[in-house]
């Protein structure tokens, strides 16, 4: 689990968040950031699940090279979210 800074939750108009390239195994609930359009959690090879996020504005989710993560594909499709995913071969 990670601790994101408290001031992050005050950024109510935040549209893009890049948490890529870390060793996160979990990411806290991001649903308070309900203006988020782009979330990049790529290159977190230990990540076990997609964090809770608001789908109201989200357009792009990048989870490349997160081999242990299983995204809820149907939920993304039903919300017209572009999902970018690749894995180690």
Steps between C-alpha positions, in 0.01 A plus 500: 500500500613855439430827667427777257543853636193649671503805273430277199135463606461878493573506127136457407556612140794265438470351151815289470687289754815302426595241760708293258840349563463417867488182705139541613311184586184697580384852427241669725149594394523779241125551457513841673695624198184499294630730223781257414517437124835321475651257750835335439592217738734323256823333604376408847585135462379407851160663460223253587188696403373816340428771761147625557451783252217720380396405149308822439780680317767232455597458135838327513638240739855380443599179678777371277747260658285430803495126451330411829210738442168385362299797377119483497490516119121507467474797734746696289322411177161600636642838605683560168841508668809437289698230674869469411646171610795284404688230683835332515539234235 
